[in-house]
Short mmCIF file of C-alpha atoms in Angstrom, two decimals:
data_model
loop_
_atom_site.label_atom_id
_atom_site.label_comp_id
_atom_site.label_asym_id
_atom_site.label_seq_id
_atom_site.Cartn_x
_atom_site.Cartn_y
_atom_site.Cartn_z
CA MET A 6 -3.69 -76.90 7.28
CA GLU A 7 -4.65 -73.29 7.74
CA LYS A 8 -1.87 -70.88 6.83
CA LYS A 9 -0.57 -68.37 9.35
CA ARG A 10 -1.04 -64.82 8.09
CA TYR A 11 1.75 -62.24 8.17
CA ALA A 12 1.81 -58.45 7.50
CA HIS A 13 5.19 -56.78 7.13
CA VAL A 14 6.09 -53.25 8.25
CA GLY A 15 9.43 -51.69 7.13
CA ILE A 16 10.39 -52.87 3.69
CA GLY A 17 14.10 -51.82 3.59
CA GLY A 18 17.28 -53.78 3.14
CA ARG A 19 16.58 -56.37 5.97
CA ALA A 20 13.05 -57.04 4.94
CA ARG A 21 13.52 -59.38 1.97
CA MET A 22 14.86 -62.25 4.08
CA TYR A 23 11.43 -62.55 5.74
CA TYR A 24 9.14 -62.04 2.89
CA GLU A 25 11.18 -64.22 0.55
CA ALA A 26 11.15 -67.07 3.14
CA ILE A 27 7.23 -66.78 3.30
CA ALA A 28 6.87 -66.58 -0.45
CA LYS A 29 9.27 -69.21 -1.38
CA THR A 30 10.33 -71.81 1.26
CA TYR A 31 7.41 -71.62 3.61
CA SER A 32 4.40 -70.91 1.45
CA GLU A 33 2.67 -74.03 2.39
CA THR A 34 2.42 -72.87 6.12
CA SER A 35 2.63 -69.05 5.77
CA GLU A 36 0.87 -66.33 3.86
CA LEU A 37 2.05 -62.75 3.30
CA VAL A 38 -1.06 -60.43 3.35
CA ALA A 39 0.33 -56.88 3.36
CA PHE A 40 3.32 -54.49 3.17
CA CYS A 41 3.47 -51.28 5.15
CA ASP A 42 6.11 -48.54 4.67
CA ILE A 43 6.47 -44.75 4.58
CA ASN A 44 7.87 -45.24 1.06
CA ARG A 45 5.65 -46.55 -1.73
CA THR A 46 8.43 -46.92 -4.40
CA ARG A 47 10.19 -49.34 -1.93
CA MET A 48 7.02 -51.41 -1.47
CA GLU A 49 6.41 -51.53 -5.23
CA TYR A 50 9.94 -52.90 -5.70
CA ALA A 51 9.30 -55.62 -3.11
CA ASN A 52 5.96 -56.60 -4.88
CA ASP A 53 7.92 -56.81 -8.15
CA ILE A 54 10.37 -59.20 -6.54
CA LEU A 55 7.44 -61.20 -5.04
CA GLU A 56 5.79 -61.48 -8.52
CA LYS A 57 8.77 -61.68 -10.93
CA GLU A 58 11.55 -63.34 -9.00
CA LEU A 59 9.63 -65.53 -6.43
CA GLY A 60 6.55 -66.48 -8.43
CA TYR A 61 4.24 -65.09 -5.68
CA HIS A 62 1.40 -62.76 -5.83
CA LYS A 63 1.61 -58.99 -5.18
CA VAL A 64 0.16 -57.95 -1.72
CA PRO A 65 -1.68 -54.80 -0.78
CA MET A 66 0.44 -51.79 0.17
CA TYR A 67 -0.29 -49.32 3.11
CA GLY A 68 1.40 -46.24 4.15
CA ALA A 69 2.92 -45.75 7.53
CA ASP A 70 -0.06 -43.77 8.53
CA GLU A 71 -2.36 -46.64 7.52
CA PHE A 72 -0.91 -49.32 9.71
CA GLU A 73 -4.05 -49.73 11.89
CA LYS A 74 -6.15 -49.85 8.67
CA MET A 75 -3.89 -52.53 7.24
CA ILE A 76 -4.42 -54.78 10.36
CA ILE A 77 -8.19 -54.23 10.24
CA GLU A 78 -8.52 -55.03 6.60
CA THR A 79 -5.99 -57.89 6.15
CA LYS A 80 -6.37 -59.46 9.53
CA PRO A 81 -2.79 -60.84 10.04
CA ASP A 82 -2.06 -63.29 12.93
CA THR A 83 1.47 -61.80 13.27
CA VAL A 84 3.15 -58.64 12.23
CA ILE A 85 6.85 -58.63 11.19
CA VAL A 86 8.60 -55.41 12.20
CA THR A 87 11.85 -54.41 10.31
CA SER A 88 11.37 -50.69 10.30
CA ILE A 89 13.86 -48.00 11.63
CA ASP A 90 14.66 -48.76 15.29
CA ARG A 91 13.06 -45.66 16.77
CA THR A 92 9.60 -46.81 15.39
CA HIS A 93 9.78 -50.49 16.50
CA HIS A 94 7.87 -49.79 19.70
CA ARG A 95 5.11 -47.92 17.95
CA TYR A 96 4.35 -50.81 15.60
CA ILE A 97 4.92 -53.61 18.17
CA ILE A 98 2.41 -51.89 20.59
CA LYS A 99 -0.22 -51.04 18.09
CA ALA A 100 -0.11 -54.54 16.56
CA MET A 101 -0.61 -56.18 20.01
CA GLU A 102 -3.47 -53.89 20.91
CA LEU A 103 -5.27 -54.87 17.69
CA GLY A 104 -4.83 -58.61 18.55
CA CYS A 105 -1.66 -59.64 16.71
CA ASP A 106 1.55 -61.44 17.86
CA VAL A 107 4.86 -59.70 16.68
CA ILE A 108 8.18 -60.68 15.30
CA SER A 109 10.75 -57.91 15.60
CA GLU A 110 14.06 -57.41 14.17
CA LYS A 111 16.78 -56.52 16.70
CA PRO A 112 17.00 -54.32 18.66
CA MET A 113 13.53 -54.71 20.21
CA THR A 114 13.55 -51.09 20.78
CA MET A 115 16.30 -48.36 21.64
CA ASP A 116 15.70 -46.77 25.00
CA ALA A 117 14.40 -47.70 28.42
CA ALA A 118 11.08 -45.74 28.18
CA LYS A 119 10.06 -47.47 24.98
CA CYS A 120 11.19 -50.83 26.42
CA GLN A 121 8.94 -50.32 29.37
CA ASP A 122 6.03 -49.40 27.13
CA ILE A 123 6.42 -52.71 25.18
CA ILE A 124 6.67 -54.75 28.49
CA ASP A 125 3.57 -53.05 29.77
CA CYS A 126 1.71 -53.79 26.56
CA ILE A 127 2.54 -57.41 26.68
CA GLU A 128 1.36 -57.64 30.22
CA ARG A 129 -1.82 -55.84 29.27
CA THR A 130 -2.69 -57.86 26.10
CA GLY A 131 -1.18 -61.19 26.70
CA LYS A 132 0.24 -61.19 23.07
CA LYS A 133 3.62 -62.69 22.23
CA LEU A 134 6.77 -60.88 20.91
CA ARG A 135 9.75 -62.70 19.50
CA VAL A 136 13.02 -60.98 18.72
CA THR A 137 14.98 -62.41 15.96
CA PHE A 138 18.57 -62.97 17.28
CA ASN A 139 19.89 -64.93 14.24
CA TYR A 140 23.49 -65.06 15.60
CA ARG A 141 22.18 -67.59 18.28
CA TYR A 142 21.51 -70.00 15.51
CA ALA A 143 24.97 -69.87 13.71
CA PRO A 144 26.65 -73.33 14.37
CA HIS A 145 29.77 -71.86 16.09
CA ASN A 146 27.57 -69.86 18.53
CA THR A 147 25.41 -72.81 19.29
CA LYS A 148 28.47 -74.88 19.83
CA MET A 149 29.66 -72.27 22.52
CA ARG A 150 26.35 -72.63 24.25
CA GLU A 151 26.60 -76.40 24.12
CA LEU A 152 30.15 -76.47 25.57
CA ILE A 153 29.25 -74.08 28.42
CA MET A 154 25.96 -75.83 29.15
CA ASN A 155 27.98 -79.16 29.39
CA ASP A 156 30.31 -77.78 32.12
CA THR A 157 33.35 -77.95 29.83
CA ILE A 158 35.13 -75.21 31.64
CA GLY A 159 33.01 -75.18 34.86
CA LYS A 160 31.45 -72.01 35.97
CA VAL A 161 32.28 -69.11 33.69
CA THR A 162 33.76 -66.28 35.79
CA GLN A 163 35.20 -63.96 33.08
CA VAL A 164 34.56 -63.09 29.46
CA HIS A 165 36.65 -60.93 27.10
CA PHE A 166 34.76 -60.06 23.97
CA GLU A 167 36.12 -58.08 21.06
CA TRP A 168 33.90 -57.35 17.97
CA LEU A 169 35.47 -55.70 14.91
CA LEU A 170 33.36 -53.93 12.17
CA ASN A 171 35.43 -53.26 9.09
CA THR A 172 35.69 -50.17 6.93
CA SER A 173 32.95 -51.54 4.58
CA HIS A 174 30.28 -52.80 7.01
CA GLY A 175 31.30 -50.72 10.02
CA ALA A 176 31.40 -47.58 7.85
CA ASP A 177 28.00 -48.17 6.58
CA TYR A 178 26.37 -47.28 9.87
CA PHE A 179 27.77 -43.87 9.43
CA ARG A 180 26.12 -43.45 5.98
CA ARG A 181 22.71 -44.38 7.03
CA TRP A 182 20.01 -43.29 9.49
CA HIS A 183 21.89 -45.10 12.19
CA ARG A 184 24.46 -42.20 12.40
CA ASP A 185 21.73 -40.24 14.32
CA LYS A 186 21.57 -41.74 17.84
CA ARG A 187 17.93 -40.63 18.04
CA ASN A 188 17.21 -43.23 15.33
CA SER A 189 19.36 -46.22 16.52
CA GLY A 190 20.45 -45.77 20.12
CA GLY A 191 24.00 -45.90 18.64
CA LEU A 192 26.02 -49.13 17.98
CA LEU A 193 25.89 -50.21 21.63
CA VAL A 194 22.22 -50.67 21.07
CA HIS A 195 21.67 -51.34 17.38
CA LYS A 196 24.58 -53.59 16.78
CA ALA A 197 25.89 -54.78 20.14
CA THR A 198 22.46 -56.03 21.05
CA HIS A 199 23.55 -59.13 19.07
CA HIS A 200 26.66 -59.51 21.07
CA PHE A 201 25.13 -58.73 24.51
CA ASP A 202 22.38 -61.29 23.75
CA LEU A 203 24.99 -63.90 22.80
CA VAL A 204 26.70 -63.57 26.28
CA ASN A 205 23.28 -63.76 28.00
CA PHE A 206 22.58 -66.84 25.85
CA TRP A 207 25.97 -68.52 26.22
CA LEU A 208 26.07 -68.07 30.04
CA GLY A 209 22.41 -68.38 30.81
CA THR A 210 22.37 -65.18 32.75
CA TYR A 211 21.47 -61.48 32.48
CA PRO A 212 23.45 -58.33 33.14
CA LYS A 213 23.38 -56.57 36.59
CA ARG A 214 25.66 -53.58 36.32
CA VAL A 215 27.42 -51.72 33.52
CA PHE A 216 30.10 -49.20 33.08
CA ALA A 217 31.24 -47.83 29.66
CA MET A 218 33.31 -45.39 27.65
CA GLY A 219 32.76 -44.42 24.04
CA ASP A 220 33.59 -41.74 21.47
CA LEU A 221 33.66 -40.80 17.80
CA LYS A 222 37.38 -41.32 17.01
CA PHE A 223 37.64 -41.95 13.36
CA TYR A 224 34.44 -41.13 11.37
CA GLY A 225 33.00 -37.49 11.13
CA ARG A 226 34.41 -34.32 9.61
CA GLU A 227 36.39 -33.14 12.59
CA ASN A 228 38.34 -36.45 12.81
CA ALA A 229 39.03 -36.41 9.08
CA GLU A 230 40.21 -32.76 9.17
CA GLU A 231 42.63 -33.70 11.97
CA ARG A 232 44.08 -36.43 9.68
CA GLY A 233 44.66 -33.79 6.98
CA VAL A 234 41.66 -34.50 4.76
CA THR A 235 40.51 -31.43 2.88
CA LYS A 236 38.24 -32.81 0.23
CA PHE A 237 34.66 -33.23 1.39
CA TYR A 238 31.09 -33.97 0.09
CA SER A 239 27.69 -34.50 1.62
CA ARG A 240 26.76 -37.54 -0.37
CA VAL A 241 28.16 -39.75 -3.17
CA HIS A 242 25.49 -39.50 -5.90
CA GLY A 243 26.26 -36.58 -8.23
CA GLN A 244 29.12 -35.18 -6.24
CA GLU A 245 32.61 -34.97 -7.82
CA ASN A 246 34.52 -34.96 -4.57
CA ALA A 247 33.34 -38.50 -3.89
CA ASN A 248 35.23 -39.92 -6.80
CA GLY A 249 38.09 -42.10 -5.70
CA ASP A 250 37.10 -42.19 -2.00
CA PRO A 251 37.27 -45.86 -0.76
CA PHE A 252 34.52 -45.03 1.75
CA ALA A 253 32.11 -43.76 -0.85
CA LEU A 254 29.01 -45.96 -1.44
CA VAL A 255 28.21 -45.85 -5.18
CA MET A 256 24.55 -46.76 -5.80
CA ASP A 257 24.46 -46.21 -9.53
CA GLY A 258 24.64 -49.49 -11.35
CA ASN A 259 23.63 -51.66 -8.36
CA LYS A 260 20.07 -52.71 -9.01
CA TYR A 261 19.28 -53.34 -5.33
CA LEU A 262 20.54 -49.94 -4.02
CA GLU A 263 18.95 -48.20 -7.03
CA ASN A 264 15.65 -49.66 -6.46
CA LEU A 265 15.51 -49.64 -2.65
CA TYR A 266 16.96 -46.22 -2.17
CA LEU A 267 18.07 -44.05 -5.07
CA ASN A 268 14.83 -44.38 -7.05
CA ALA A 269 12.82 -44.07 -3.85
CA GLU A 270 14.31 -40.80 -2.61
CA LYS A 271 11.44 -38.88 -4.20
CA ASP A 272 9.01 -40.43 -1.64
CA ASP A 273 10.57 -39.64 1.69
CA GLY A 274 13.90 -37.83 1.03
CA TYR A 275 15.96 -40.59 2.76
CA ILE A 276 19.63 -40.34 1.53
CA ARG A 277 21.44 -43.71 1.62
CA ASP A 278 24.96 -42.82 0.50
CA GLN A 279 25.84 -40.00 2.94
CA SER A 280 29.57 -39.22 3.63
CA VAL A 281 30.97 -41.11 6.64
CA PHE A 282 33.17 -37.92 7.11
CA GLY A 283 30.25 -35.58 7.10
CA ASP A 284 28.68 -33.45 9.92
CA ASN A 285 25.89 -34.47 12.30
CA ILE A 286 27.09 -37.89 13.40
CA SER A 287 25.99 -38.56 16.90
CA ILE A 288 27.05 -42.12 17.45
CA GLU A 289 30.34 -43.63 18.75
CA ASP A 290 32.70 -45.63 16.59
CA THR A 291 34.93 -46.76 19.45
CA MET A 292 33.47 -48.33 22.69
CA ASN A 293 34.48 -50.26 25.69
CA VAL A 294 32.13 -51.74 28.21
CA LEU A 295 32.54 -53.52 31.53
CA VAL A 296 29.44 -55.73 32.56
CA GLN A 297 28.72 -57.63 35.78
CA TYR A 298 26.18 -60.36 35.41
CA GLN A 299 23.56 -61.95 37.78
CA SER A 300 25.66 -65.14 37.81
CA GLY A 301 28.69 -63.27 39.11
CA ALA A 302 30.64 -63.39 35.83
CA GLN A 303 32.27 -60.27 34.55
CA MET A 304 32.96 -59.13 30.96
CA SER A 305 35.09 -56.69 29.16
CA TYR A 306 33.70 -55.76 25.78
CA SER A 307 35.04 -53.71 22.95
CA LEU A 308 33.53 -52.64 19.63
CA ASN A 309 35.43 -50.95 16.93
CA ALA A 310 33.76 -49.72 13.65
CA TYR A 311 36.78 -49.04 11.48
CA SER A 312 38.78 -52.29 11.63
CA PRO A 313 40.77 -53.76 8.68
CA TRP A 314 38.90 -57.04 9.07
CA GLU A 315 35.35 -58.16 10.19
CA GLY A 316 34.69 -60.70 12.88
CA PHE A 317 34.98 -61.37 16.69
CA ARG A 318 37.13 -63.00 19.30
CA VAL A 319 35.73 -64.24 22.69
CA CYS A 320 37.61 -65.76 25.54
CA PHE A 321 35.79 -67.45 28.38
CA THR A 322 37.59 -68.27 31.55
CA GLY A 323 36.00 -70.64 34.08
CA THR A 324 36.69 -72.73 37.14
CA LYS A 325 37.84 -75.69 35.06
CA GLY A 326 39.64 -74.05 32.04
CA ARG A 327 39.25 -71.64 29.21
CA ILE A 328 37.61 -71.47 25.69
CA GLU A 329 38.61 -69.18 22.92
CA ILE A 330 36.51 -68.59 19.80
CA GLU A 331 37.59 -66.59 16.76
CA VAL A 332 35.32 -65.94 13.77
CA VAL A 333 36.21 -64.03 10.60
CA GLU A 334 33.18 -62.72 8.51
CA ALA A 335 33.07 -61.62 4.84
CA VAL A 336 32.48 -58.07 3.67
CA TYR A 337 28.83 -57.01 3.33
CA ILE A 338 26.95 -53.72 2.97
CA ASN A 339 23.18 -53.76 3.69
CA GLY A 340 21.06 -53.57 0.71
CA LYS A 341 23.87 -53.86 -1.82
CA ASP A 342 23.53 -57.68 -1.97
CA LYS A 343 21.01 -60.29 -0.99
CA SER A 344 20.75 -60.85 2.89
CA GLU A 345 22.11 -64.37 2.57
CA VAL A 346 25.68 -62.86 2.12
CA GLU A 347 25.42 -60.85 5.31
CA GLY A 348 27.82 -62.20 8.03
CA VAL A 349 28.99 -65.17 5.92
CA VAL A 350 31.88 -66.86 7.84
CA ASN A 351 35.20 -67.02 6.11
CA GLY A 352 36.73 -68.96 9.02
CA SER A 353 35.93 -70.05 12.53
CA LYS A 354 37.94 -71.87 15.38
CA ILE A 355 37.16 -72.89 18.83
CA VAL A 356 39.84 -74.12 21.19
CA VAL A 357 39.35 -75.53 24.65
CA TYR A 358 42.12 -75.31 27.33
CA PRO A 359 41.37 -77.64 30.14
CA MET A 360 42.72 -76.49 33.57
CA PHE A 361 44.89 -79.62 33.76
CA GLY A 362 45.14 -81.17 30.29
CA ASN A 363 45.93 -80.63 26.84
CA ALA A 364 44.39 -77.98 24.58
CA TYR A 365 42.10 -79.22 21.77
CA GLU A 366 40.23 -77.85 18.90
CA VAL A 367 36.44 -78.31 18.67
CA ASP A 368 34.70 -79.49 15.39
CA ILE A 369 32.22 -76.87 14.16
CA GLN A 370 29.54 -77.75 11.71
CA ALA A 371 29.72 -75.49 8.68
CA GLY A 372 26.91 -72.99 8.37
CA ILE A 373 25.46 -71.96 5.01
CA GLY A 374 24.15 -68.58 4.30
CA GLY A 375 23.77 -65.25 6.23
CA HIS A 376 24.99 -64.65 9.75
CA GLY A 377 27.22 -67.77 9.85
CA GLY A 378 24.30 -69.98 8.69
CA GLY A 379 22.00 -68.59 11.51
CA ASP A 380 19.46 -66.88 9.21
CA ARG A 381 18.37 -70.23 7.51
CA VAL A 382 17.92 -72.11 10.87
CA LEU A 383 16.07 -69.06 12.49
CA LEU A 384 13.71 -68.82 9.47
CA ASN A 385 12.79 -72.48 9.85
CA ASP A 386 12.30 -71.94 13.66
CA ILE A 387 9.96 -69.11 12.88
CA PHE A 388 8.05 -70.35 9.79
CA GLY A 389 8.65 -74.02 9.64
CA THR A 390 7.98 -76.90 11.94
CA PRO A 391 11.19 -77.14 14.03
CA ALA A 392 11.95 -79.95 16.46
CA GLU A 393 12.38 -79.19 20.15
CA ASP A 394 15.49 -77.12 20.68
CA PRO A 395 17.74 -78.22 23.62
CA PHE A 396 19.54 -74.92 23.38
CA LYS A 397 16.42 -72.73 23.68
CA ARG A 398 17.53 -70.35 20.99
CA ALA A 399 14.06 -68.74 20.45
CA ALA A 400 14.24 -65.33 21.99
CA SER A 401 11.41 -63.75 24.03
CA HIS A 402 10.67 -60.15 24.78
CA ILE A 403 12.63 -60.69 28.06
CA ASP A 404 15.66 -61.70 26.05
CA GLY A 405 15.09 -58.72 23.69
CA ALA A 406 14.93 -56.40 26.72
CA MET A 407 17.94 -57.70 28.57
CA SER A 408 20.14 -57.48 25.53
CA ILE A 409 19.26 -53.87 24.71
CA LEU A 410 19.39 -52.92 28.41
CA THR A 411 23.06 -53.66 28.45
CA GLY A 412 23.57 -51.21 25.54
CA ILE A 413 21.12 -48.67 27.01
CA SER A 414 22.91 -48.86 30.31
CA ALA A 415 26.32 -48.30 28.49
CA ASN A 416 24.94 -45.21 26.84
CA LYS A 417 23.79 -43.77 30.15
CA SER A 418 27.19 -44.66 31.66
CA ILE A 419 29.01 -42.85 28.80
CA ALA A 420 27.01 -39.71 29.37
CA SER A 421 27.36 -39.76 33.09
CA GLY A 422 30.78 -41.40 33.73
CA MET A 423 29.18 -43.57 36.24
CA PRO A 424 28.14 -47.28 36.47
CA VAL A 425 24.41 -48.05 35.84
CA ASP A 426 22.30 -50.58 37.63
CA VAL A 427 20.44 -52.37 34.78
CA MET A 428 17.33 -53.23 36.57
CA SER A 429 16.89 -49.59 37.76
CA LEU A 430 15.88 -48.78 34.26
CA VAL A 431 12.77 -50.88 33.79
CA ASP A 432 10.12 -52.81 35.72
CA LEU A 433 10.12 -56.27 34.24
CA PRO A 434 7.39 -58.50 35.76
CA GLY A 435 8.44 -62.04 36.35
CA PHE A 436 12.12 -61.31 35.86
CA ARG A 437 13.22 -62.74 39.18
CA LYS A 438 11.38 -65.96 38.33
CA ILE A 439 13.43 -66.60 35.24
#
């Protein structure tokens, strides 16, 4: 059997899940042929992991300016993109133009213009793009899809969705590159793309109209000053004022953070441990969104990035009853631990309330590993030989576009104070046929 060849661009905290899967679990069907990143130290660390921890061979390393050269020389079938969000479109488009299919981390990209460029490239080249929505594969989320597909509560007319990011995980977006909206599109694109995709997936529909409000209410220097804080610092490493701050990320002594970021600063100047109460934060931490869907369903959605606990609650009301799901997730900081501890579920519960009948709790298969057990199933779906999936969890570029377009529309609504027609933002060939 001929192995499928993969090149990987963007070798930060999210990358290991993919290259470890290729090197370890799926080495009989898959081959890693190259790394590409702006930071050579980070690539060298990933190569050390391949060789010393995974028993694999080192792969050639290419700078960000050598992406085209990498594809020409190593001839991958597929390029895996886990770089900073604002660069996704660049690597996706160039890879396709050079004859490769692409697997992209969410979000597919971060604004409507880049989204349109990707759509146009797919139409032009005929290549495939897959967006890795691992939350679809978590057992509790798949169970919700199954219940709604099976008409358990009839036609869903209303959704209330609350996602809470805690003062560990939520705060981390305000330490990193995500804090600049030009890099990430804000949390309504970078993070909520997961949540908006889940609703599209659960209901089997896409968004039509969006209205939103959002602001920076907790993080940032101005908010801290209003609460009486007087002790500030720009970053944690080497700054005395960071001592004792529960929001400080200490990289010293953590081998992952030291090797991925602290030791790599000399290459590109990226600072991983910025203060969440510093200046120059342009993303929101408090967001509320109203969405009207093609199916006629309506959703109220909220995202908070400074909650005491991490997880989500969703309530679905339909013509035959109601379903409520609550999931509590473990504390996690990107890059501080292995990816399999990200989004680990500490507890989950689904309750069905029939219109005329007794409420009952639904059994949920326990998921093992990151994102509620979704990562492991997703990786098998990508690199293994999965059976036919009745839930159709594999996400296409259309799914990727329709999830980010909810967030992009929300950003536009926040800026204008007006509702936004989602399909006015892009021309998506074949959309009406779906």
